[in-house]
Amino acid sequence: MKFIQSLLIILLTCILSACTADPNARQLYKQEIPLEAEIILPEPFETTNAATIKVNLTQDGEKVETPDYVHFEIWKRDGTVKYGMTEARNDGDGQFSLTKGFESEGLYYVQVHASNNGSIIMPTKQFIVGQLSEGDKQALQADAPVTGGHSGGHH
């Protein structure tokens, strides 16, 4: 009986020691360095003039010169206006832009879709073109959720 108990203890010790996590396991997983974006909007937006929306991309403190992609998506809060995904112009030095004219006033959102070295980001920022309608003002006061921002898979 003692022999079986000793054999069982040795066997369990071997099994448990095989299950010990490798202290260097963290190094085996992909280490993602997050991509960061700063969206720059002109003040003020008017319906009569085209305006340029810019984004500065950085990763690990460095400017991103050639990301995998940078697209802008713009839509109006009430869903009446929606501009499709548009590829950004590379202005150099980590800055990308889109020049756009707006035909109607209201509360808009711009979402930047960008990727570099496996990091994907989609920051969104709101802006006002011309004057706000009463519905837009109420939505801002109520902190209404964003509608109509996604057009499905694209990447």
N, C-alpha and C. Protein backbone atom coordinates (compact mmCIF):
# COMPACT_ATOMS: atom_id res chain seq x y z
N MET A 1 0.82 -1.19 0.00
CA MET A 1 0.00 0.00 0.00
C MET A 1 0.87 1.26 0.00
N LYS A 2 1.95 1.25 0.82
CA LYS A 2 2.85 2.39 0.86
C LYS A 2 3.52 2.61 -0.49
N PHE A 3 3.79 1.53 -1.17
CA PHE A 3 4.41 1.65 -2.49
C PHE A 3 3.47 2.37 -3.46
N ILE A 4 2.21 2.04 -3.43
CA ILE A 4 1.23 2.68 -4.32
C ILE A 4 1.07 4.15 -3.98
N GLN A 5 1.05 4.48 -2.66
CA GLN A 5 0.93 5.89 -2.26
C GLN A 5 2.16 6.68 -2.72
N SER A 6 3.32 6.12 -2.56
CA SER A 6 4.55 6.80 -2.99
C SER A 6 4.56 7.00 -4.50
N LEU A 7 4.15 5.96 -5.21
CA LEU A 7 4.09 6.06 -6.67
C LEU A 7 3.08 7.12 -7.11
N LEU A 8 1.95 7.16 -6.43
CA LEU A 8 0.92 8.16 -6.74
C LEU A 8 1.42 9.59 -6.48
N ILE A 9 2.13 9.78 -5.37
CA ILE A 9 2.69 11.12 -5.05
C ILE A 9 3.72 11.53 -6.10
N ILE A 10 4.57 10.63 -6.50
CA ILE A 10 5.57 10.94 -7.52
C ILE A 10 4.88 11.28 -8.85
N LEU A 11 3.88 10.50 -9.20
CA LEU A 11 3.16 10.73 -10.44
C LEU A 11 2.45 12.09 -10.44
N LEU A 12 1.78 12.44 -9.33
CA LEU A 12 1.10 13.75 -9.22
C LEU A 12 2.10 14.91 -9.25
N THR A 13 3.24 14.72 -8.61
CA THR A 13 4.28 15.76 -8.63
C THR A 13 4.77 16.00 -10.05
N CYS A 14 4.95 14.93 -10.80
CA CYS A 14 5.40 15.08 -12.19
C CYS A 14 4.34 15.79 -13.03
N ILE A 15 3.09 15.44 -12.83
CA ILE A 15 2.01 16.06 -13.60
C ILE A 15 1.88 17.54 -13.26
N LEU A 16 1.91 17.85 -11.96
CA LEU A 16 1.77 19.26 -11.56
C LEU A 16 2.97 20.10 -11.98
N SER A 17 4.14 19.52 -11.94
CA SER A 17 5.31 20.31 -12.37
C SER A 17 5.28 20.57 -13.87
N ALA A 18 4.65 19.71 -14.63
CA ALA A 18 4.53 19.93 -16.07
C ALA A 18 3.55 21.04 -16.39
N CYS A 19 2.64 21.34 -15.47
CA CYS A 19 1.64 22.38 -15.69
C CYS A 19 2.10 23.76 -15.26
N THR A 20 3.27 23.90 -14.74
CA THR A 20 3.76 25.19 -14.28
C THR A 20 3.94 26.13 -15.48
N ALA A 21 3.46 27.35 -15.32
CA ALA A 21 3.56 28.33 -16.40
C ALA A 21 5.01 28.75 -16.62
N ASP A 22 5.34 28.92 -17.86
CA ASP A 22 6.67 29.38 -18.21
C ASP A 22 6.79 30.84 -17.77
N PRO A 23 7.79 31.18 -16.96
CA PRO A 23 7.91 32.57 -16.53
C PRO A 23 8.16 33.55 -17.68
N ASN A 24 8.58 33.05 -18.80
CA ASN A 24 8.82 33.90 -19.98
C ASN A 24 7.67 33.84 -20.98
N ALA A 25 6.51 33.30 -20.56
CA ALA A 25 5.38 33.14 -21.48
C ALA A 25 4.92 34.48 -22.04
N ARG A 26 5.04 35.53 -21.28
CA ARG A 26 4.61 36.86 -21.76
C ARG A 26 5.34 37.24 -23.04
N GLN A 27 6.57 36.83 -23.16
CA GLN A 27 7.36 37.18 -24.34
C GLN A 27 6.87 36.45 -25.59
N LEU A 28 6.12 35.35 -25.39
CA LEU A 28 5.64 34.57 -26.53
C LEU A 28 4.45 35.23 -27.21
N TYR A 29 3.75 36.13 -26.51
CA TYR A 29 2.56 36.78 -27.08
C TYR A 29 2.95 38.07 -27.78
N LYS A 30 2.13 38.44 -28.73
CA LYS A 30 2.36 39.66 -29.49
C LYS A 30 2.24 40.87 -28.56
N GLN A 31 3.18 41.76 -28.64
CA GLN A 31 3.18 42.98 -27.85
C GLN A 31 2.71 44.12 -28.74
N GLU A 32 1.47 44.57 -28.57
CA GLU A 32 0.93 45.63 -29.41
C GLU A 32 1.27 47.00 -28.85
N ILE A 33 1.74 47.84 -29.72
CA ILE A 33 1.99 49.23 -29.35
C ILE A 33 0.84 50.03 -29.94
N PRO A 34 -0.01 50.64 -29.11
CA PRO A 34 -1.22 51.29 -29.63
C PRO A 34 -0.92 52.49 -30.53
N LEU A 35 -1.70 52.56 -31.58
CA LEU A 35 -1.68 53.70 -32.49
C LEU A 35 -2.51 54.80 -31.84
N GLU A 36 -2.07 56.04 -31.93
CA GLU A 36 -2.80 57.17 -31.35
C GLU A 36 -3.11 58.20 -32.42
N ALA A 37 -4.29 58.83 -32.29
CA ALA A 37 -4.71 59.83 -33.28
C ALA A 37 -5.19 61.10 -32.58
N GLU A 38 -4.80 62.21 -33.16
CA GLU A 38 -5.29 63.53 -32.71
C GLU A 38 -6.06 64.13 -33.90
N ILE A 39 -7.38 64.25 -33.74
CA ILE A 39 -8.21 64.81 -34.81
C ILE A 39 -8.25 66.32 -34.65
N ILE A 40 -7.94 67.03 -35.74
CA ILE A 40 -7.90 68.50 -35.71
C ILE A 40 -8.99 69.03 -36.64
N LEU A 41 -9.92 69.80 -36.07
CA LEU A 41 -11.04 70.35 -36.83
C LEU A 41 -10.88 71.86 -36.96
N PRO A 42 -11.23 72.40 -38.14
CA PRO A 42 -11.18 73.87 -38.30
C PRO A 42 -12.34 74.51 -37.55
N GLU A 43 -12.16 75.73 -37.13
CA GLU A 43 -13.23 76.48 -36.46
C GLU A 43 -13.48 77.74 -37.25
N PRO A 44 -14.64 78.12 -37.56
CA PRO A 44 -15.86 77.32 -37.55
C PRO A 44 -16.05 76.65 -38.90
N PHE A 45 -16.92 75.67 -38.96
CA PHE A 45 -17.33 75.05 -40.20
C PHE A 45 -18.51 75.85 -40.74
N GLU A 46 -18.49 76.16 -42.02
CA GLU A 46 -19.61 76.85 -42.67
C GLU A 46 -20.06 76.01 -43.86
N THR A 47 -21.29 76.15 -44.23
CA THR A 47 -21.81 75.36 -45.35
C THR A 47 -21.30 75.86 -46.70
N THR A 48 -20.86 77.10 -46.76
CA THR A 48 -20.45 77.66 -48.05
C THR A 48 -19.02 77.31 -48.43
N ASN A 49 -18.20 76.95 -47.46
CA ASN A 49 -16.78 76.72 -47.74
C ASN A 49 -16.39 75.27 -47.46
N ALA A 50 -15.47 74.77 -48.26
CA ALA A 50 -14.88 73.47 -47.97
C ALA A 50 -13.89 73.65 -46.82
N ALA A 51 -13.81 72.64 -45.97
CA ALA A 51 -12.91 72.71 -44.82
C ALA A 51 -12.06 71.45 -44.79
N THR A 52 -10.90 71.56 -44.16
CA THR A 52 -9.97 70.44 -44.09
C THR A 52 -9.93 69.88 -42.67
N ILE A 53 -10.21 68.59 -42.58
CA ILE A 53 -10.12 67.86 -41.31
C ILE A 53 -8.78 67.13 -41.34
N LYS A 54 -8.03 67.24 -40.25
CA LYS A 54 -6.70 66.61 -40.20
C LYS A 54 -6.63 65.63 -39.04
N VAL A 55 -5.73 64.68 -39.18
CA VAL A 55 -5.44 63.77 -38.08
C VAL A 55 -3.93 63.55 -38.04
N ASN A 56 -3.39 63.62 -36.83
CA ASN A 56 -1.98 63.33 -36.61
C ASN A 56 -1.88 61.94 -36.00
N LEU A 57 -1.12 61.06 -36.63
CA LEU A 57 -0.96 59.69 -36.13
C LEU A 57 0.42 59.51 -35.51
N THR A 58 0.42 58.89 -34.33
CA THR A 58 1.67 58.56 -33.66
C THR A 58 1.56 57.14 -33.11
N GLN A 59 2.71 56.51 -32.99
CA GLN A 59 2.76 55.19 -32.38
C GLN A 59 4.10 55.08 -31.66
N ASP A 60 4.02 54.75 -30.41
CA ASP A 60 5.22 54.64 -29.57
C ASP A 60 6.00 55.96 -29.57
N GLY A 61 5.27 57.07 -29.61
CA GLY A 61 5.89 58.39 -29.56
C GLY A 61 6.46 58.87 -30.88
N GLU A 62 6.35 58.06 -31.92
CA GLU A 62 6.90 58.43 -33.23
C GLU A 62 5.77 58.74 -34.21
N LYS A 63 5.99 59.68 -35.10
CA LYS A 63 5.01 59.98 -36.14
C LYS A 63 4.91 58.81 -37.11
N VAL A 64 3.70 58.48 -37.52
CA VAL A 64 3.48 57.36 -38.44
C VAL A 64 3.45 57.92 -39.85
N GLU A 65 4.45 57.59 -40.63
CA GLU A 65 4.57 58.12 -41.99
C GLU A 65 3.80 57.31 -43.02
N THR A 66 3.82 55.99 -42.90
CA THR A 66 3.18 55.12 -43.89
C THR A 66 2.33 54.06 -43.19
N PRO A 67 1.16 54.44 -42.69
CA PRO A 67 0.29 53.46 -42.03
C PRO A 67 -0.31 52.49 -43.05
N ASP A 68 -0.92 51.43 -42.54
CA ASP A 68 -1.59 50.46 -43.42
C ASP A 68 -2.73 51.16 -44.16
N TYR A 69 -3.52 51.96 -43.45
CA TYR A 69 -4.58 52.76 -44.07
C TYR A 69 -5.03 53.85 -43.11
N VAL A 70 -5.58 54.92 -43.70
CA VAL A 70 -6.24 55.99 -42.94
C VAL A 70 -7.45 56.42 -43.77
N HIS A 71 -8.62 56.27 -43.19
CA HIS A 71 -9.87 56.65 -43.86
C HIS A 71 -10.68 57.56 -42.94
N PHE A 72 -11.45 58.43 -43.56
CA PHE A 72 -12.37 59.28 -42.82
C PHE A 72 -13.79 58.86 -43.16
N GLU A 73 -14.66 58.86 -42.15
CA GLU A 73 -16.08 58.60 -42.35
C GLU A 73 -16.83 59.73 -41.64
N ILE A 74 -17.78 60.36 -42.35
CA ILE A 74 -18.50 61.51 -41.81
C ILE A 74 -19.99 61.28 -41.96
N TRP A 75 -20.74 61.62 -40.92
CA TRP A 75 -22.19 61.53 -40.98
C TRP A 75 -22.81 62.58 -40.09
N LYS A 76 -24.06 62.91 -40.43
CA LYS A 76 -24.82 63.89 -39.66
C LYS A 76 -25.59 63.17 -38.57
N ARG A 77 -25.77 63.81 -37.42
CA ARG A 77 -26.39 63.18 -36.26
C ARG A 77 -27.77 62.62 -36.57
N ASP A 78 -28.56 63.34 -37.34
CA ASP A 78 -29.92 62.88 -37.59
C ASP A 78 -30.00 61.84 -38.71
N GLY A 79 -28.89 61.48 -39.29
CA GLY A 79 -28.85 60.43 -40.30
C GLY A 79 -29.22 60.87 -41.70
N THR A 80 -29.48 62.16 -41.90
CA THR A 80 -29.90 62.63 -43.22
C THR A 80 -28.72 62.77 -44.20
N VAL A 81 -27.52 62.88 -43.68
CA VAL A 81 -26.33 63.00 -44.52
C VAL A 81 -25.32 61.97 -44.06
N LYS A 82 -24.77 61.26 -45.03
CA LYS A 82 -23.74 60.27 -44.71
C LYS A 82 -22.76 60.20 -45.87
N TYR A 83 -21.51 60.51 -45.57
CA TYR A 83 -20.46 60.42 -46.58
C TYR A 83 -19.75 59.10 -46.36
N GLY A 84 -19.53 58.38 -47.42
CA GLY A 84 -18.89 57.07 -47.31
C GLY A 84 -17.44 57.18 -46.86
N MET A 85 -16.87 56.02 -46.68
CA MET A 85 -15.47 55.93 -46.25
C MET A 85 -14.59 56.54 -47.34
N THR A 86 -13.75 57.50 -46.97
CA THR A 86 -12.89 58.18 -47.92
C THR A 86 -11.44 58.07 -47.46
N GLU A 87 -10.57 57.68 -48.37
CA GLU A 87 -9.16 57.56 -48.04
C GLU A 87 -8.56 58.94 -47.79
N ALA A 88 -7.78 59.05 -46.75
CA ALA A 88 -7.17 60.33 -46.39
C ALA A 88 -5.96 60.62 -47.28
N ARG A 89 -5.69 61.89 -47.45
CA ARG A 89 -4.50 62.33 -48.18
C ARG A 89 -3.33 62.35 -47.20
N ASN A 90 -2.20 61.81 -47.59
CA ASN A 90 -1.01 61.81 -46.75
C ASN A 90 -0.28 63.13 -46.96
N ASP A 91 -0.31 64.00 -45.94
CA ASP A 91 0.34 65.30 -46.01
C ASP A 91 1.79 65.24 -45.56
N GLY A 92 2.23 64.06 -45.12
CA GLY A 92 3.60 63.91 -44.65
C GLY A 92 3.74 64.24 -43.18
N ASP A 93 4.83 63.81 -42.61
CA ASP A 93 5.16 64.09 -41.22
C ASP A 93 4.09 63.55 -40.25
N GLY A 94 3.46 62.44 -40.62
CA GLY A 94 2.46 61.81 -39.76
C GLY A 94 1.10 62.46 -39.78
N GLN A 95 0.88 63.38 -40.71
CA GLN A 95 -0.42 64.06 -40.79
C GLN A 95 -1.18 63.64 -42.04
N PHE A 96 -2.49 63.42 -41.87
CA PHE A 96 -3.37 62.99 -42.95
C PHE A 96 -4.59 63.90 -42.93
N SER A 97 -5.20 64.10 -44.11
CA SER A 97 -6.29 65.08 -44.15
C SER A 97 -7.34 64.71 -45.18
N LEU A 98 -8.48 65.39 -45.04
CA LEU A 98 -9.59 65.29 -45.97
C LEU A 98 -10.23 66.66 -46.07
N THR A 99 -10.40 67.16 -47.29
CA THR A 99 -11.07 68.44 -47.49
C THR A 99 -12.48 68.15 -47.96
N LYS A 100 -13.46 68.75 -47.28
CA LYS A 100 -14.85 68.42 -47.53
C LYS A 100 -15.72 69.66 -47.44
N GLY A 101 -16.70 69.74 -48.32
CA GLY A 101 -17.70 70.79 -48.23
C GLY A 101 -19.00 70.20 -47.70
N PHE A 102 -19.77 70.98 -46.97
CA PHE A 102 -21.02 70.51 -46.39
C PHE A 102 -22.17 71.35 -46.92
N GLU A 103 -23.24 70.67 -47.34
CA GLU A 103 -24.38 71.36 -47.93
C GLU A 103 -25.46 71.71 -46.93
N SER A 104 -25.46 71.09 -45.78
CA SER A 104 -26.49 71.40 -44.79
C SER A 104 -25.86 71.59 -43.41
N GLU A 105 -26.51 72.44 -42.62
CA GLU A 105 -26.03 72.75 -41.28
C GLU A 105 -26.44 71.64 -40.32
N GLY A 106 -25.73 71.58 -39.20
CA GLY A 106 -26.12 70.63 -38.17
C GLY A 106 -24.94 70.05 -37.41
N LEU A 107 -25.26 69.03 -36.64
CA LEU A 107 -24.26 68.34 -35.81
C LEU A 107 -23.75 67.11 -36.58
N TYR A 108 -22.47 67.06 -36.78
CA TYR A 108 -21.84 65.99 -37.55
C TYR A 108 -20.84 65.23 -36.68
N TYR A 109 -20.47 64.05 -37.17
CA TYR A 109 -19.41 63.25 -36.54
C TYR A 109 -18.42 62.85 -37.62
N VAL A 110 -17.15 62.83 -37.24
CA VAL A 110 -16.10 62.29 -38.11
C VAL A 110 -15.44 61.17 -37.33
N GLN A 111 -15.25 60.06 -38.03
CA GLN A 111 -14.56 58.92 -37.45
C GLN A 111 -13.35 58.60 -38.32
N VAL A 112 -12.21 58.48 -37.69
CA VAL A 112 -10.99 58.13 -38.40
C VAL A 112 -10.76 56.63 -38.21
N HIS A 113 -10.55 55.95 -39.32
CA HIS A 113 -10.22 54.52 -39.29
C HIS A 113 -8.76 54.43 -39.70
N ALA A 114 -7.91 53.94 -38.81
CA ALA A 114 -6.48 53.88 -39.12
C ALA A 114 -5.88 52.59 -38.56
N SER A 115 -4.85 52.13 -39.24
CA SER A 115 -4.15 50.92 -38.81
C SER A 115 -2.66 51.05 -39.13
N ASN A 116 -1.87 50.52 -38.20
CA ASN A 116 -0.42 50.48 -38.42
C ASN A 116 0.18 49.41 -37.52
N ASN A 117 0.98 48.54 -38.06
CA ASN A 117 1.66 47.48 -37.30
C ASN A 117 0.73 46.69 -36.39
N GLY A 118 -0.44 46.34 -36.90
CA GLY A 118 -1.37 45.51 -36.15
C GLY A 118 -2.25 46.25 -35.17
N SER A 119 -2.07 47.54 -35.00
CA SER A 119 -2.92 48.34 -34.13
C SER A 119 -3.98 49.06 -34.98
N ILE A 120 -5.24 48.85 -34.62
CA ILE A 120 -6.35 49.47 -35.36
C ILE A 120 -7.11 50.39 -34.41
N ILE A 121 -7.38 51.62 -34.86
CA ILE A 121 -8.12 52.56 -34.04
C ILE A 121 -9.23 53.19 -34.88
N MET A 122 -10.29 53.66 -34.19
CA MET A 122 -11.41 54.33 -34.85
C MET A 122 -11.95 55.44 -33.95
N PRO A 123 -11.15 56.46 -33.67
CA PRO A 123 -11.64 57.56 -32.82
C PRO A 123 -12.70 58.39 -33.54
N THR A 124 -13.65 58.92 -32.78
CA THR A 124 -14.75 59.73 -33.33
C THR A 124 -14.76 61.08 -32.63
N LYS A 125 -15.08 62.12 -33.40
CA LYS A 125 -15.18 63.46 -32.85
C LYS A 125 -16.37 64.16 -33.49
N GLN A 126 -17.10 64.92 -32.70
CA GLN A 126 -18.25 65.65 -33.24
C GLN A 126 -17.86 67.08 -33.60
N PHE A 127 -18.59 67.65 -34.55
CA PHE A 127 -18.36 69.04 -34.92
C PHE A 127 -19.66 69.63 -35.44
N ILE A 128 -19.69 70.95 -35.49
CA ILE A 128 -20.90 71.68 -35.89
C ILE A 128 -20.62 72.40 -37.20
N VAL A 129 -21.55 72.26 -38.13
CA VAL A 129 -21.49 73.00 -39.39
C VAL A 129 -22.61 74.04 -39.33
N GLY A 130 -22.24 75.32 -39.43
CA GLY A 130 -23.24 76.39 -39.39
C GLY A 130 -23.94 76.47 -38.05
N GLN A 131 -25.27 76.45 -38.10
CA GLN A 131 -26.09 76.57 -36.89
C GLN A 131 -26.73 75.22 -36.55
N LEU A 132 -26.96 75.01 -35.27
CA LEU A 132 -27.61 73.77 -34.83
C LEU A 132 -29.12 73.92 -34.88
N SER A 133 -29.82 72.86 -35.23
CA SER A 133 -31.28 72.84 -35.17
C SER A 133 -31.68 72.60 -33.70
N GLU A 134 -32.96 72.76 -33.41
CA GLU A 134 -33.43 72.50 -32.05
C GLU A 134 -33.21 71.03 -31.68
N GLY A 135 -33.39 70.14 -32.65
CA GLY A 135 -33.16 68.71 -32.39
C GLY A 135 -31.71 68.42 -32.04
N ASP A 136 -30.79 69.10 -32.74
CA ASP A 136 -29.36 68.92 -32.44
C ASP A 136 -29.04 69.44 -31.05
N LYS A 137 -29.62 70.60 -30.70
CA LYS A 137 -29.37 71.18 -29.37
C LYS A 137 -29.88 70.25 -28.28
N GLN A 138 -31.06 69.69 -28.49
CA GLN A 138 -31.61 68.77 -27.49
C GLN A 138 -30.76 67.50 -27.40
N ALA A 139 -30.26 67.04 -28.54
CA ALA A 139 -29.42 65.84 -28.55
C ALA A 139 -28.13 66.10 -27.78
N LEU A 140 -27.56 67.28 -27.96
CA LEU A 140 -26.33 67.61 -27.22
C LEU A 140 -26.59 67.67 -25.73
N GLN A 141 -27.75 68.26 -25.35
CA GLN A 141 -28.07 68.37 -23.93
C GLN A 141 -28.35 67.00 -23.32
N ALA A 142 -28.94 66.13 -24.10
CA ALA A 142 -29.27 64.80 -23.59
C ALA A 142 -28.11 63.82 -23.75
N ASP A 143 -27.03 64.31 -24.40
CA ASP A 143 -25.89 63.45 -24.67
C ASP A 143 -26.34 62.19 -25.38
N ALA A 144 -27.09 62.41 -26.45
CA ALA A 144 -27.68 61.32 -27.21
C ALA A 144 -26.62 60.43 -27.83
N PRO A 145 -26.91 59.16 -27.97
CA PRO A 145 -25.94 58.25 -28.60
C PRO A 145 -25.76 58.57 -30.08
N VAL A 146 -24.61 58.24 -30.59
CA VAL A 146 -24.27 58.45 -31.99
C VAL A 146 -25.02 57.42 -32.84
N THR A 147 -25.61 57.90 -33.96
CA THR A 147 -26.31 56.95 -34.84
C THR A 147 -25.68 56.98 -36.22
N GLY A 148 -25.75 55.84 -36.89
CA GLY A 148 -25.38 55.78 -38.30
C GLY A 148 -23.91 55.85 -38.59
N GLY A 149 -23.05 55.48 -37.67
CA GLY A 149 -21.62 55.63 -37.88
C GLY A 149 -20.95 54.55 -38.68
N HIS A 150 -21.54 53.34 -38.77
CA HIS A 150 -20.83 52.25 -39.43
C HIS A 150 -21.54 51.86 -40.72
N SER A 151 -20.73 51.57 -41.71
CA SER A 151 -21.28 51.15 -42.99
C SER A 151 -20.92 49.71 -43.29
N GLY A 152 -20.58 48.95 -42.28
CA GLY A 152 -20.25 47.54 -42.49
C GLY A 152 -18.76 47.33 -42.61
N GLY A 153 -18.38 46.08 -42.80
CA GLY A 153 -16.96 45.73 -42.89
C GLY A 153 -16.34 46.29 -44.15
N HIS A 154 -15.10 46.69 -44.04
CA HIS A 154 -14.44 47.27 -45.19
C HIS A 154 -12.98 46.95 -45.25
N HIS A 155 -12.37 46.43 -44.23
CA HIS A 155 -10.93 46.27 -44.25
C HIS A 155 -10.52 44.85 -44.33
